Amino acid sequence: MSAADSSLLRPKLLGRATVNVVVAVSVLYTLLPVLWLVLASAKNRDALFSSDLLSLSDFSFLQNLKDVFAMDGGSYGRWYVNSLLYAVIGAAVGALVSVACGYAFDKYRFRHKEKLFGLVLAAVMVPQTVLALPLYLMASEAGLVNTFWAVFVPVLFNPFGVYLGRIFARGYVPDEVLEAARVDGAGELVTYARVALRMLGTGLITVFLFQLTAIWNNFFLPMVMLSDQDLYPVSLGLYQWNSSASVSPEYYPVVIIGSLLAVLPLLLAFVLLQRFWRSGLTAGAVK
């Protein structure tokens, strides 16, 4: 190899090594909190405040698991079921609504369509915390405060999901297929349900995953709307326990293992649905 070739190869190797180092540091930064959570969930209260977190002694995972479901009369189990109801059903219904709205924006012509879609895009930029007080006042007028519906109904409408729905409708549903269905005598609802919705399966799963993550991690809206602890989601319940831990240290182990258990549904959803999610993101990027 000549000197000129080696001089050209050296910057490439240096750049590759730099990229590898940056990637390794990023992975380490991401995984260290997860590793700490896994190790801490298997320790008792005394080991959490000592330097023995990485040792295999004081293994109390099963005991902590029993304690988290026994604490406060089994509140964690109720919170977990509440979160599943809020997140899974809310994400499923919200994804259907968002994709249907995006389909309508892409395939139909109506007055002020682009202006209305501009409002949808503007709504994407509004933080959810800004909407908490107006939503509370509206729920109060409707008599829904401190009920399941006060948290469930607002999460069904997601402007970002509508935007994604329009992108997927444009990329996955050819106009020619819809015209062929109409020529065959299918109505608009039948065309959407039997033709378009099947083509939008990837987009539906992608929107569902975004919705599921957002609703599962939702904290501020339930805190504003709910005062009945039996209606709390996991995020709000763990926050309450963590606040009590400063006075009652026995809450620390159950908060940690409860946080670990709270991550599992999201991991399971992404593992099971990741192939749809990845293909959906790629299609969105291309289109």
CSV table of C-alpha atoms in Angstrom, one decimal:
chain,number,residue,atom,x,y,z
A,1,MET,CA,0.0,0.0,0.0
A,2,SER,CA,1.4,3.4,-1.0
A,3,ALA,CA,1.8,6.3,1.3
A,4,ALA,CA,-1.0,8.2,-0.5
A,5,ASP,CA,-3.4,5.3,0.1
A,6,SER,CA,-2.5,5.0,3.8
A,7,SER,CA,-3.0,8.7,4.2
A,8,LEU,CA,-6.5,8.4,2.7
A,9,LEU,CA,-7.4,5.4,4.8
A,10,ARG,CA,-6.3,6.9,8.1
A,11,PRO,CA,-9.1,9.6,8.3
A,12,LYS,CA,-11.7,6.9,7.4
A,13,LEU,CA,-10.5,4.6,10.2
A,14,LEU,CA,-10.4,7.6,12.6
A,15,GLY,CA,-13.9,8.6,11.7
A,16,ARG,CA,-15.2,5.1,12.1
A,17,ALA,CA,-13.5,4.8,15.5
A,18,THR,CA,-15.0,8.1,16.6
A,19,VAL,CA,-18.5,7.0,15.5
A,20,ASN,CA,-18.1,3.7,17.3
A,21,VAL,CA,-17.0,5.4,20.5
A,22,VAL,CA,-20.0,7.8,20.3
A,23,VAL,CA,-22.4,4.9,19.8
A,24,ALA,CA,-20.9,2.9,22.6
A,25,VAL,CA,-21.1,5.9,25.0
A,26,SER,CA,-24.7,6.5,24.0
A,27,VAL,CA,-25.7,2.8,24.5
A,28,LEU,CA,-23.9,2.8,27.9
A,29,TYR,CA,-25.7,6.1,28.9
A,30,THR,CA,-29.1,4.5,27.9
A,31,LEU,CA,-28.6,1.1,29.5
A,32,LEU,CA,-27.0,2.1,32.8
A,33,PRO,CA,-30.3,3.4,34.4
A,34,VAL,CA,-32.0,0.3,33.2
A,35,LEU,CA,-29.3,-1.9,34.7
A,36,TRP,CA,-29.5,0.0,38.0
A,37,LEU,CA,-33.2,-0.5,38.0
A,38,VAL,CA,-32.9,-4.2,37.5
A,39,LEU,CA,-30.3,-4.6,40.1
A,40,ALA,CA,-32.0,-2.3,42.7
A,41,SER,CA,-35.3,-4.1,42.3
A,42,ALA,CA,-33.7,-7.3,43.7
A,43,LYS,CA,-32.3,-5.6,46.8
A,44,ASN,CA,-33.9,-5.0,50.2
A,45,ARG,CA,-34.2,-1.6,51.8
A,46,ASP,CA,-30.8,-1.7,53.6
A,47,ALA,CA,-28.9,-2.7,50.5
A,48,LEU,CA,-30.3,0.2,48.5
A,49,PHE,CA,-28.6,2.7,50.8
A,50,SER,CA,-25.3,0.8,50.9
A,51,SER,CA,-22.5,0.1,48.4
A,52,ASP,CA,-23.6,-3.5,47.9
A,53,LEU,CA,-25.9,-2.9,45.0
A,54,LEU,CA,-23.8,-4.8,42.5
A,55,SER,CA,-23.2,-7.8,44.8
A,56,LEU,CA,-25.3,-11.0,44.7
A,57,SER,CA,-26.1,-10.8,48.5
A,58,ASP,CA,-29.3,-9.6,50.0
A,59,PHE,CA,-31.3,-10.9,47.0
A,60,SER,CA,-34.9,-10.0,47.7
A,61,PHE,CA,-36.6,-9.9,44.3
A,62,LEU,CA,-39.4,-12.3,45.2
A,63,GLN,CA,-40.0,-10.6,48.5
A,64,ASN,CA,-40.1,-7.2,46.9
A,65,LEU,CA,-42.5,-8.6,44.2
A,66,LYS,CA,-44.8,-9.8,47.0
A,67,ASP,CA,-44.6,-6.5,48.8
A,68,VAL,CA,-45.4,-4.4,45.8
A,69,PHE,CA,-48.7,-6.2,45.3
A,70,ALA,CA,-49.5,-6.3,49.0
A,71,MET,CA,-48.7,-2.7,49.9
A,72,ASP,CA,-51.7,-0.4,50.7
A,73,GLY,CA,-54.2,-3.2,50.3
A,74,GLY,CA,-53.0,-4.2,46.8
A,75,SER,CA,-53.2,-0.7,45.3
A,76,TYR,CA,-50.5,-1.4,42.7
A,77,GLY,CA,-52.5,-4.2,41.1
A,78,ARG,CA,-55.5,-1.8,40.6
A,79,TRP,CA,-53.2,0.9,39.3
A,80,TYR,CA,-51.6,-1.5,36.8
A,81,VAL,CA,-55.0,-2.6,35.5
A,82,ASN,CA,-56.1,1.1,35.2
A,83,SER,CA,-53.0,1.9,33.2
A,84,LEU,CA,-53.7,-1.1,30.9
A,85,LEU,CA,-57.3,0.1,30.4
A,86,TYR,CA,-56.2,3.7,29.8
A,87,ALA,CA,-53.3,2.8,27.5
A,88,VAL,CA,-54.3,-0.2,25.5
A,89,ILE,CA,-58.0,0.6,24.9
A,90,GLY,CA,-57.2,4.3,24.6
A,91,ALA,CA,-54.4,3.7,22.1
A,92,ALA,CA,-56.4,1.3,20.0
A,93,VAL,CA,-59.4,3.6,19.8
A,94,GLY,CA,-57.2,6.7,19.4
A,95,ALA,CA,-55.2,5.0,16.5
A,96,LEU,CA,-58.5,4.1,14.7
A,97,VAL,CA,-59.7,7.7,15.1
A,98,SER,CA,-56.4,9.3,14.0
A,99,VAL,CA,-56.0,7.1,11.0
A,100,ALA,CA,-59.6,7.6,9.9
A,101,CYS,CA,-59.1,11.4,10.2
A,102,GLY,CA,-55.8,11.3,8.3
A,103,TYR,CA,-57.5,9.2,5.6
A,104,ALA,CA,-60.3,11.7,5.3
A,105,PHE,CA,-57.8,14.6,5.0
A,106,ASP,CA,-56.0,12.8,2.2
A,107,LYS,CA,-58.7,11.2,0.1
A,108,TYR,CA,-61.7,13.7,0.3
A,109,ARG,CA,-62.2,17.2,-0.8
A,110,PHE,CA,-64.1,19.6,1.4
A,111,ARG,CA,-64.0,23.3,2.2
A,112,HIS,CA,-61.1,24.7,4.1
A,113,LYS,CA,-59.4,21.3,4.2
A,114,GLU,CA,-55.8,22.6,4.2
A,115,LYS,CA,-56.7,25.3,6.8
A,116,LEU,CA,-58.2,22.7,9.1
A,117,PHE,CA,-55.1,20.5,8.6
A,118,GLY,CA,-53.0,23.5,9.4
A,119,LEU,CA,-54.8,23.7,12.8
A,120,VAL,CA,-54.0,20.0,13.3
A,121,LEU,CA,-50.3,20.7,12.7
A,122,ALA,CA,-50.5,23.7,15.0
A,123,ALA,CA,-52.0,21.5,17.7
A,124,VAL,CA,-49.0,19.2,17.5
A,125,MET,CA,-46.9,22.1,18.8
A,126,VAL,CA,-49.1,22.7,21.9
A,127,PRO,CA,-47.7,21.0,25.1
A,128,GLN,CA,-50.1,18.7,26.8
A,129,THR,CA,-49.6,20.5,30.1
A,130,VAL,CA,-51.1,23.7,28.6
A,131,LEU,CA,-54.3,21.8,27.8
A,132,ALA,CA,-54.7,20.3,31.3
A,133,LEU,CA,-56.5,23.2,32.9
A,134,PRO,CA,-59.0,23.7,29.9
A,135,LEU,CA,-59.6,20.0,29.9
A,136,TYR,CA,-60.3,20.0,33.6
A,137,LEU,CA,-62.8,22.9,33.3
A,138,MET,CA,-64.6,21.1,30.5
A,139,ALA,CA,-64.7,17.8,32.5
A,140,SER,CA,-65.9,19.7,35.5
A,141,GLU,CA,-68.8,21.2,33.5
A,142,ALA,CA,-69.7,17.7,32.2
A,143,GLY,CA,-69.4,16.2,35.6
A,144,LEU,CA,-66.6,13.8,34.7
A,145,VAL,CA,-63.9,14.9,37.1
A,146,ASN,CA,-62.5,12.1,39.2
A,147,THR,CA,-64.0,9.5,36.9
A,148,PHE,CA,-62.4,7.0,34.4
A,149,TRP,CA,-63.7,9.1,31.5
A,150,ALA,CA,-61.9,12.2,32.6
A,151,VAL,CA,-58.6,10.5,31.7
A,152,PHE,CA,-59.7,8.2,29.0
A,153,VAL,CA,-61.6,10.6,26.6
A,154,PRO,CA,-58.9,13.3,26.1
A,155,VAL,CA,-56.3,10.7,25.0
A,156,LEU,CA,-58.5,9.5,22.2
A,157,PHE,CA,-57.6,12.5,20.0
A,158,ASN,CA,-54.0,12.9,19.0
A,159,PRO,CA,-53.1,15.6,16.3
A,160,PHE,CA,-49.7,13.9,15.6
A,161,GLY,CA,-51.6,10.7,14.9
A,162,VAL,CA,-53.8,12.5,12.4
A,163,TYR,CA,-50.7,13.8,10.7
A,164,LEU,CA,-49.2,10.3,10.5
A,165,GLY,CA,-52.6,8.9,9.4
A,166,ARG,CA,-52.6,11.3,6.4
A,167,ILE,CA,-49.0,10.4,5.5
A,168,PHE,CA,-49.8,6.6,5.6
A,169,ALA,CA,-53.0,7.1,3.6
A,170,ARG,CA,-51.1,8.9,0.9
A,171,GLY,CA,-48.4,6.3,0.8
A,172,TYR,CA,-50.3,3.0,1.2
A,173,VAL,CA,-53.7,3.6,-0.3
A,174,PRO,CA,-53.7,4.3,-4.1
A,175,ASP,CA,-56.6,6.3,-5.4
A,176,GLU,CA,-57.1,3.8,-8.2
A,177,VAL,CA,-57.9,1.0,-5.7
A,178,LEU,CA,-60.6,3.2,-4.1
A,179,GLU,CA,-62.1,4.1,-7.5
A,180,ALA,CA,-62.2,0.4,-8.4
A,181,ALA,CA,-64.1,-0.3,-5.1
A,182,ARG,CA,-66.6,2.5,-5.8
A,183,VAL,CA,-67.1,1.2,-9.4
A,184,ASP,CA,-67.9,-2.2,-7.9
A,185,GLY,CA,-70.7,-0.5,-5.9
A,186,ALA,CA,-69.0,-0.3,-2.4
A,187,GLY,CA,-70.0,2.7,-0.3
A,188,GLU,CA,-67.5,5.0,1.4
A,189,LEU,CA,-67.7,3.2,4.8
A,190,VAL,CA,-67.4,-0.2,3.2
A,191,THR,CA,-64.5,1.0,1.0
A,192,TYR,CA,-62.7,2.3,4.0
A,193,ALA,CA,-63.3,-0.6,6.3
A,194,ARG,CA,-62.7,-3.5,3.8
A,195,VAL,CA,-60.1,-1.9,1.5
A,196,ALA,CA,-58.3,1.1,2.9
A,197,LEU,CA,-58.1,0.0,6.5
A,198,ARG,CA,-56.4,-3.3,5.5
A,199,MET,CA,-53.8,-1.3,3.6
A,200,LEU,CA,-53.3,1.0,6.5
A,201,GLY,CA,-52.4,-1.8,8.9
A,202,THR,CA,-48.8,-0.8,9.2
A,203,GLY,CA,-49.7,2.8,9.9
A,204,LEU,CA,-52.3,1.8,12.4
A,205,ILE,CA,-49.8,-0.2,14.4
A,206,THR,CA,-47.3,2.7,14.2
A,207,VAL,CA,-49.8,5.2,15.5
A,208,PHE,CA,-50.9,2.7,18.2
A,209,LEU,CA,-47.4,2.3,19.5
A,210,PHE,CA,-46.9,6.1,19.7
A,211,GLN,CA,-50.3,6.4,21.5
A,212,LEU,CA,-49.6,3.6,23.8
A,213,THR,CA,-46.3,5.1,24.9
A,214,ALA,CA,-47.7,8.5,25.4
A,215,ILE,CA,-50.8,7.3,27.4
A,216,TRP,CA,-48.8,4.9,29.5
A,217,ASN,CA,-46.3,7.6,30.5
A,218,ASN,CA,-49.1,10.2,31.0
A,219,PHE,CA,-48.8,11.8,34.4
A,220,PHE,CA,-50.0,15.4,34.5
A,221,LEU,CA,-53.5,14.8,33.2
A,222,PRO,CA,-54.4,12.1,35.7
A,223,MET,CA,-52.9,14.2,38.5
A,224,VAL,CA,-55.2,17.1,37.6
A,225,MET,CA,-58.3,15.0,37.0
A,226,LEU,CA,-58.2,12.3,39.7
A,227,SER,CA,-58.4,12.3,43.4
A,228,ASP,CA,-59.7,8.8,43.9
A,229,GLN,CA,-56.6,6.5,44.4
A,230,ASP,CA,-58.5,3.5,43.0
A,231,LEU,CA,-58.5,5.3,39.6
A,232,TYR,CA,-54.8,6.2,39.5
A,233,PRO,CA,-52.6,4.9,36.7
A,234,VAL,CA,-49.2,3.4,37.6
A,235,SER,CA,-47.3,6.6,37.0
A,236,LEU,CA,-49.4,8.6,39.5
A,237,GLY,CA,-49.5,5.8,42.0
A,238,LEU,CA,-45.7,5.4,42.0
A,239,TYR,CA,-45.3,9.1,42.4
A,240,GLN,CA,-47.5,9.0,45.5
A,241,TRP,CA,-45.5,6.2,47.0
A,242,ASN,CA,-42.2,7.9,46.1
A,243,SER,CA,-43.5,11.0,48.0
A,244,SER,CA,-44.3,8.9,51.0
A,245,ALA,CA,-40.9,7.2,50.9
A,246,SER,CA,-39.2,10.2,52.5
A,247,VAL,CA,-41.3,9.6,55.6
A,248,SER,CA,-41.7,5.8,55.4
A,249,PRO,CA,-38.6,4.3,53.9
A,250,GLU,CA,-40.3,0.9,53.4
A,251,TYR,CA,-41.8,2.4,50.2
A,252,TYR,CA,-38.4,2.6,48.4
A,253,PRO,CA,-38.1,-1.1,47.4
A,254,VAL,CA,-41.7,-1.2,46.2
A,255,VAL,CA,-41.3,2.0,44.2
A,256,ILE,CA,-38.2,0.6,42.4
A,257,ILE,CA,-39.7,-2.8,41.6
A,258,GLY,CA,-43.0,-1.1,40.7
A,259,SER,CA,-41.1,1.1,38.2
A,260,LEU,CA,-39.4,-2.0,36.7
A,261,LEU,CA,-42.8,-3.8,36.3
A,262,ALA,CA,-44.2,-0.6,34.7
A,263,VAL,CA,-41.7,-0.7,31.9
A,264,LEU,CA,-42.6,-4.3,30.9
A,265,PRO,CA,-45.8,-3.6,28.9
A,266,LEU,CA,-44.0,-1.1,26.7
A,267,LEU,CA,-41.1,-3.4,26.1
A,268,LEU,CA,-43.4,-6.3,25.2
A,269,ALA,CA,-45.4,-4.1,22.8
A,270,PHE,CA,-42.3,-2.9,21.0
A,271,VAL,CA,-40.9,-6.4,20.8
A,272,LEU,CA,-44.1,-7.9,19.4
A,273,LEU,CA,-44.9,-5.0,17.0
A,274,GLN,CA,-41.4,-3.7,16.1
A,275,ARG,CA,-41.4,-5.0,12.6
A,276,PHE,CA,-44.6,-3.1,11.8
A,277,TRP,CA,-43.2,0.0,13.6
A,278,ARG,CA,-39.9,0.0,11.7
A,279,SER,CA,-41.6,-0.5,8.3
A,280,GLY,CA,-44.0,2.2,9.1
A,281,LEU,CA,-41.3,4.7,10.0
A,282,THR,CA,-39.4,3.9,6.8
A,283,ALA,CA,-42.5,4.4,4.7
A,284,GLY,CA,-43.3,7.7,6.4
A,285,ALA,CA,-39.7,8.9,5.7
A,286,VAL,CA,-39.8,7.9,2.0
A,287,LYS,CA,-43.2,9.3,1.3
